[in-house]
Short mmCIF file of C-alpha atoms in Angstrom, two decimals:
data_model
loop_
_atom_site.label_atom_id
_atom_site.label_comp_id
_atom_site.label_asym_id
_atom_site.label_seq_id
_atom_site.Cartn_x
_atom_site.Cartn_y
_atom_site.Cartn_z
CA UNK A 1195 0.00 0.00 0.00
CA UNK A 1196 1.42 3.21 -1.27
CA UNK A 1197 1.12 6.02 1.21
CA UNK A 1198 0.86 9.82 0.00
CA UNK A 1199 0.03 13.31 1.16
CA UNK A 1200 -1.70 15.94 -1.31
CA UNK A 1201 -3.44 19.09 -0.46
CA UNK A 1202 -6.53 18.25 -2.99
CA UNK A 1203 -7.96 15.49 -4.10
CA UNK A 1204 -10.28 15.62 -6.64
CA UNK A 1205 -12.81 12.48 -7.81
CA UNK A 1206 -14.08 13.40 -10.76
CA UNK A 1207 -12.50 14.34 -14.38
CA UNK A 1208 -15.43 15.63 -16.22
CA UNK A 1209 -15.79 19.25 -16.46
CA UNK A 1210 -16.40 20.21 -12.72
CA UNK A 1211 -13.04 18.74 -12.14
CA UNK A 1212 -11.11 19.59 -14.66
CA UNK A 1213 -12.27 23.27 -13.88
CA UNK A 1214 -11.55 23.04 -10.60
CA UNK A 1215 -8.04 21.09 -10.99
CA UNK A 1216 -6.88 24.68 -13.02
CA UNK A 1217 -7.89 26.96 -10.88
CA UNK A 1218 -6.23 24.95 -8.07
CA UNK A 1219 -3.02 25.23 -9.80
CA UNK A 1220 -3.71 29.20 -10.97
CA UNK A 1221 -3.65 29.44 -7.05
CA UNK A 1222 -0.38 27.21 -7.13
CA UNK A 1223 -2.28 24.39 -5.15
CA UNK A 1224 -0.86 20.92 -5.45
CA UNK A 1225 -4.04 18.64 -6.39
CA UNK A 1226 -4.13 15.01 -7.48
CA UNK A 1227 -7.21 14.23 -10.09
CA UNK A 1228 -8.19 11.08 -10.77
CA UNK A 1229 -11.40 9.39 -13.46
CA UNK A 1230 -12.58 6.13 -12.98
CA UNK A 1231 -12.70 6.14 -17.40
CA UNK A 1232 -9.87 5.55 -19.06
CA UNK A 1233 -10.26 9.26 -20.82
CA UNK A 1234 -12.38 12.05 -21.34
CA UNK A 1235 -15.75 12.12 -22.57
CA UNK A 1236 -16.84 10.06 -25.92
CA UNK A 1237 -20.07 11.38 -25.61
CA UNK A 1238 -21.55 14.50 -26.52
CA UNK A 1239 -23.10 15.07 -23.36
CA UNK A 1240 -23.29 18.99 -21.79
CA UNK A 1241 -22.80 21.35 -25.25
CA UNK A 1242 -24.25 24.69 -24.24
CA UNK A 1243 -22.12 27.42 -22.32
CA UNK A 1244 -23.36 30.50 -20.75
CA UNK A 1245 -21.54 33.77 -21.31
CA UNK A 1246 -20.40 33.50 -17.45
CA UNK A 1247 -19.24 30.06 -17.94
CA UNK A 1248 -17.09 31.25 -20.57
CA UNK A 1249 -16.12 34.52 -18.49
CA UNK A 1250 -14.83 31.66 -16.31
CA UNK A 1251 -12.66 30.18 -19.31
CA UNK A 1252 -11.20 33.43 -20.13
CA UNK A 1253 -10.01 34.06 -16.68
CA UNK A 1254 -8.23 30.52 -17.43
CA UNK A 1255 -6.81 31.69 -20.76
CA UNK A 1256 -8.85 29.16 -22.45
CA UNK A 1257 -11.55 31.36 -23.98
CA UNK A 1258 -10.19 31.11 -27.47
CA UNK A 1259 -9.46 27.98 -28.04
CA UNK A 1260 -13.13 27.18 -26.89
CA UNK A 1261 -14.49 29.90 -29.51
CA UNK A 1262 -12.36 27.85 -32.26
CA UNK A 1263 -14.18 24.34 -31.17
CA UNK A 1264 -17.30 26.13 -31.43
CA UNK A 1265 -16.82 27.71 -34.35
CA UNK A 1266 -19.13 25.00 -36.85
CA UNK A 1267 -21.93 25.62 -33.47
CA UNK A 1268 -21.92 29.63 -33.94
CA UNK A 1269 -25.00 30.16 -36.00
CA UNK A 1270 -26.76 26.96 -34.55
CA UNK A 1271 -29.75 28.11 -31.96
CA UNK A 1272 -32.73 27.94 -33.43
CA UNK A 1273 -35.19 24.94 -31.82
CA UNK A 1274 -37.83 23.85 -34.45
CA UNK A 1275 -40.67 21.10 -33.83
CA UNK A 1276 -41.74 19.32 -36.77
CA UNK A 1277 -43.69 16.01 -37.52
CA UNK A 1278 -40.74 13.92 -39.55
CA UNK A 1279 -37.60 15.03 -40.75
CA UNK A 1280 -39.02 14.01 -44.20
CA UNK A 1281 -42.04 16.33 -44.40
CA UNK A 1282 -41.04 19.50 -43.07
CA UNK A 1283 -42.34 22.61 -45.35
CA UNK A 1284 -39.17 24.46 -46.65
CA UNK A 1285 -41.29 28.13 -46.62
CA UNK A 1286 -42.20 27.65 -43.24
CA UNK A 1287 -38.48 26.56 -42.14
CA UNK A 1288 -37.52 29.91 -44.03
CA UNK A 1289 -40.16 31.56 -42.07
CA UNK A 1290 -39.10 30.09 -38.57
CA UNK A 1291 -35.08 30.80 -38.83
CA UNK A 1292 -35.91 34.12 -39.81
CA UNK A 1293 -37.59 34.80 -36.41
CA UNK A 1294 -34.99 32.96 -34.43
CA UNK A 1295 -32.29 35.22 -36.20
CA UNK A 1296 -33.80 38.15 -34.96
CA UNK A 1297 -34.05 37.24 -31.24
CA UNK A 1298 -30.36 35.72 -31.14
CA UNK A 1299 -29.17 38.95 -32.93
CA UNK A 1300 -30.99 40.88 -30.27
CA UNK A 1301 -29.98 38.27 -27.18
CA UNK A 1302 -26.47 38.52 -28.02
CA UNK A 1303 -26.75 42.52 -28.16
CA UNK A 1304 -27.59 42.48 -24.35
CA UNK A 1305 -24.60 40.26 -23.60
CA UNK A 1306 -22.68 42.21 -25.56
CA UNK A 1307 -23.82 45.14 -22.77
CA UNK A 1308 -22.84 43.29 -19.77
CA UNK A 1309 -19.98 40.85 -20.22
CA UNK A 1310 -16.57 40.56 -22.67
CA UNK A 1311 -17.72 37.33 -23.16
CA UNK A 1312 -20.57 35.52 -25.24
CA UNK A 1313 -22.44 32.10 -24.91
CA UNK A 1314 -20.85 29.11 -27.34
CA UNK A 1315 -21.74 25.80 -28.01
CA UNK A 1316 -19.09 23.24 -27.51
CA UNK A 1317 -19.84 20.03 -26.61
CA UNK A 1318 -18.35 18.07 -23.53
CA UNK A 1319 -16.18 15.55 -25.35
CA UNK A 1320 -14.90 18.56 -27.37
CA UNK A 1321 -14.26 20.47 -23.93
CA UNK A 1322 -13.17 17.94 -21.56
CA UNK A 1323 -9.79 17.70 -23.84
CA UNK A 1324 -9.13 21.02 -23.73
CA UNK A 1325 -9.21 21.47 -20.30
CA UNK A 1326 -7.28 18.65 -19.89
CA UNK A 1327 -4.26 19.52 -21.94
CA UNK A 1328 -4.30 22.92 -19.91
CA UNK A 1329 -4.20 20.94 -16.73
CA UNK A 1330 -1.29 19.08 -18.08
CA UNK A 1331 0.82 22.17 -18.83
CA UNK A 1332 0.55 23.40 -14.76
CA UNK A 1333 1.74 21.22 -11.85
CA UNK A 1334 -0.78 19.06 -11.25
CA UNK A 1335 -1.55 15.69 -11.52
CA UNK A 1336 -4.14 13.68 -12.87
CA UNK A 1337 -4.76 9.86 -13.32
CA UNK A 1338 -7.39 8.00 -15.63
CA UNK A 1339 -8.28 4.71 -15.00
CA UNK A 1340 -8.22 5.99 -11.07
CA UNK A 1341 -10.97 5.05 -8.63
CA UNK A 1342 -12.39 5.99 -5.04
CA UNK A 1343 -12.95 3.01 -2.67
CA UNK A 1344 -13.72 4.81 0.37
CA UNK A 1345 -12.76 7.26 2.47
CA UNK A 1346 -12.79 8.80 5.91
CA UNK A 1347 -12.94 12.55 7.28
CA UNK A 1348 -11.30 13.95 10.01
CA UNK A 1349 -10.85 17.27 11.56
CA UNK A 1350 -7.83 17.70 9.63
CA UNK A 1351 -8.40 16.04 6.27
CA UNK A 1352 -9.48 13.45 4.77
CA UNK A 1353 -7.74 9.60 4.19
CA UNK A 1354 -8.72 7.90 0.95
CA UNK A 1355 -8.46 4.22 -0.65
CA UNK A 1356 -8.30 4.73 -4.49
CA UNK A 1357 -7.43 1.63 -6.77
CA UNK A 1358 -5.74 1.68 -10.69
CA UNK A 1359 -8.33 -0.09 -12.33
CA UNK A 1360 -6.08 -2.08 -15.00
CA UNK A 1361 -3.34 -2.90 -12.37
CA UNK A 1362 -5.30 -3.27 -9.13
CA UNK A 1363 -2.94 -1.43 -7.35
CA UNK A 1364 -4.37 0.27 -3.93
CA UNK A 1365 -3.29 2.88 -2.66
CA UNK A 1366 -4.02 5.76 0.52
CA UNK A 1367 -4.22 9.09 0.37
CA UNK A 1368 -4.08 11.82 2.71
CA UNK A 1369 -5.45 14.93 1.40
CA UNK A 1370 -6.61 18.37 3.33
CA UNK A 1371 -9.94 18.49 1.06
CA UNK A 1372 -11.96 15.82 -1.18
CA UNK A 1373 -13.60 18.03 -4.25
CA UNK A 1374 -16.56 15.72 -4.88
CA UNK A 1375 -16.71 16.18 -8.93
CA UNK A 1376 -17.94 12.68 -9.50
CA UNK A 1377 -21.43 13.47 -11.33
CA UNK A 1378 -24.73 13.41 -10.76
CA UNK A 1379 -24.86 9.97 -9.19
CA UNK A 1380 -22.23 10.70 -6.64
CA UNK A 1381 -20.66 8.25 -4.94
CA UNK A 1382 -18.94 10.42 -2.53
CA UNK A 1383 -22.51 12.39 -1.58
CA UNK A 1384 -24.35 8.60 -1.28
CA UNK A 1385 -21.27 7.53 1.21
CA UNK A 1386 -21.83 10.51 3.15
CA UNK A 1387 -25.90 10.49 2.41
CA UNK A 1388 -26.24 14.45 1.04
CA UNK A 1389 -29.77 14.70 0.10
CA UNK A 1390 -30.85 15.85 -2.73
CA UNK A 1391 -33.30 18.16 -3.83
CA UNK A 1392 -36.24 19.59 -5.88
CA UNK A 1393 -38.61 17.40 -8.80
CA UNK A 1394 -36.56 14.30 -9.20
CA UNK A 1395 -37.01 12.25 -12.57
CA UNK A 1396 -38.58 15.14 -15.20
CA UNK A 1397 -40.79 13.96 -18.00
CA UNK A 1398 -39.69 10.30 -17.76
CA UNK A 1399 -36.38 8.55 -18.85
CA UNK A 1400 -34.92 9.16 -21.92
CA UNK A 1401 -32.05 7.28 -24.15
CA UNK A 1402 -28.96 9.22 -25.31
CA UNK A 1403 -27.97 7.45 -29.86
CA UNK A 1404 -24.79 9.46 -30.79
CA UNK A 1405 -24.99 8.38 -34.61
CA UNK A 1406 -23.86 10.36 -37.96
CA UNK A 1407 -26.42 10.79 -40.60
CA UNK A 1408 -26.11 13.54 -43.17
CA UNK A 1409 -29.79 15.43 -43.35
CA UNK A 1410 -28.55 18.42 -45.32
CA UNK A 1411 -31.30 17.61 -48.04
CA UNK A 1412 -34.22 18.03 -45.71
CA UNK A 1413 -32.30 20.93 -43.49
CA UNK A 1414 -29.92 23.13 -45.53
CA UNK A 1415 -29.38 25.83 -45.29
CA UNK A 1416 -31.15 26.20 -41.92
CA UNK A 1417 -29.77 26.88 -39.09
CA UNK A 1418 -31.53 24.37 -36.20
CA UNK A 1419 -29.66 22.64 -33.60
CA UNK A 1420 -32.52 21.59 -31.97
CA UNK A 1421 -35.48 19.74 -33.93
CA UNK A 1422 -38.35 18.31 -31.98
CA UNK A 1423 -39.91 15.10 -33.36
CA UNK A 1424 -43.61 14.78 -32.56
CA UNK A 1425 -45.92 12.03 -34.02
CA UNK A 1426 -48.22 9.44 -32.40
CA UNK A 1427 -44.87 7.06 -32.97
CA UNK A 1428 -41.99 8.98 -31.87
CA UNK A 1429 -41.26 11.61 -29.23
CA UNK A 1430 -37.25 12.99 -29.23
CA UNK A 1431 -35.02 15.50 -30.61
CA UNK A 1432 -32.29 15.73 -33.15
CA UNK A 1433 -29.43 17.97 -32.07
CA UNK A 1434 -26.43 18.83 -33.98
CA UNK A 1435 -23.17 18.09 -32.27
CA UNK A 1436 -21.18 19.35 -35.38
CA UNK A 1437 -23.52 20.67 -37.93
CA UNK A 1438 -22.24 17.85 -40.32
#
């Protein structure tokens, strides 16, 4: 059993811990990082960012480089709902991105008042790497592949049990803090039973196909990222990850 001391330790290498791992070492805080996966994200998952989010990324330098990755995203906002791909009217898809040109032009105006920043659209398995080759150019250190067991809190830290999943090699610990970045389904708030709050499951469960089809016939030149399908048969959305 390996023994080691390290101010942070963060579970969790999506973009909550990524984020935090950078601004640990902006502060020159040592922080070990470790995800259960074996890499970042090969899922679309998470692809729209607020104008404060990216405030965030700017303070981090990063800011341009995620304007460049959303770059084939930029003129992708408008949300259209539509019976089949197949029979959707050309006029009225005219029709419809007109009107959603207007109210981005005017949305991005206001931001354009209040912050140096704007919104993008950059999806998490285009972000997470990004962040992650920023992380690698500071001190820190991060390990894939990298689980929790357990761990316990004391008044002056915290001792955790991780395991390398390929090599089943244990070993302990001993950090000051434990950033709990391990999603939604935390096992670090279930082990220490932090509620949680508000509706619980909304609008049922739903099933996440990443595929590549080419509808440019039925959609260009429009500009939808979201398109709602709605018939007695099939309730879902298309979104655009790369408007290809």
């Amino acid at each position: 059993m390996i023994h080691k001391h390290v101010p942070v330790l963060i579970v969790g290498g999506g973009l909550s811990g990524l984020t935090s791992a950078l601004f640990l070492a902006r502060h020159n805080v040592d922080y070990l990082l470790i995800e259960k996966h074996t890499g970042t994200a090969i899922h679309p998952k998470a692809g729209g960012i607020t104008f404060r989010t990216m405030e965030i990324f700017r303070q981090l330098g990063l800011e341009a480089a995620i304007r460049t990755a959303s770059e084939p995203l930029d003129n992708i906002r408008g949300r259209i709902a539509v019976e089949t791909i197949k029979s959707i009217d050309p006029e009225k898809l005219e029709t419809a991105e007109n009107s959603q040109k207007a109210l981005e032009k005017e949305r991005i105006e206001n931001f354009e008042k209040v912050s140096p920043s704007k919104p993008a659209s950059c999806y998490q398995m285009e972000l997470e790497p990004i962040l992650l080759q920023a992380a690698k150019e500071g001190k820190g250190h991060i390990r894939y592949n990298t689980e929790l067991i357990e761990y316990q809190q004391d008044d002056l830290g915290v001792t955790a049990t991780i395991i390398n999943r390929e090599t089943g090699t244990k070993e302990k610990i001993r950090s000051d803090y434990l950033v709990a970045a391990d999603g939604a389904k935390s096992t670090i708030r279930e082990y220490t039973k932090i509620p949680t709050t508000g509706r619980g499951v909304i609008g049922g469960h739903y099933i996440n196909i990443y595929f590549q089809a080419d509808l440019s016939r039925f959609l260009k030149p429009s500009q939808f990222g979201w398109i709602q399908i709605l018939n007695p048969e099939v309730f879902g959305a298309l979104i655009t990850v790369n408007n290809r």
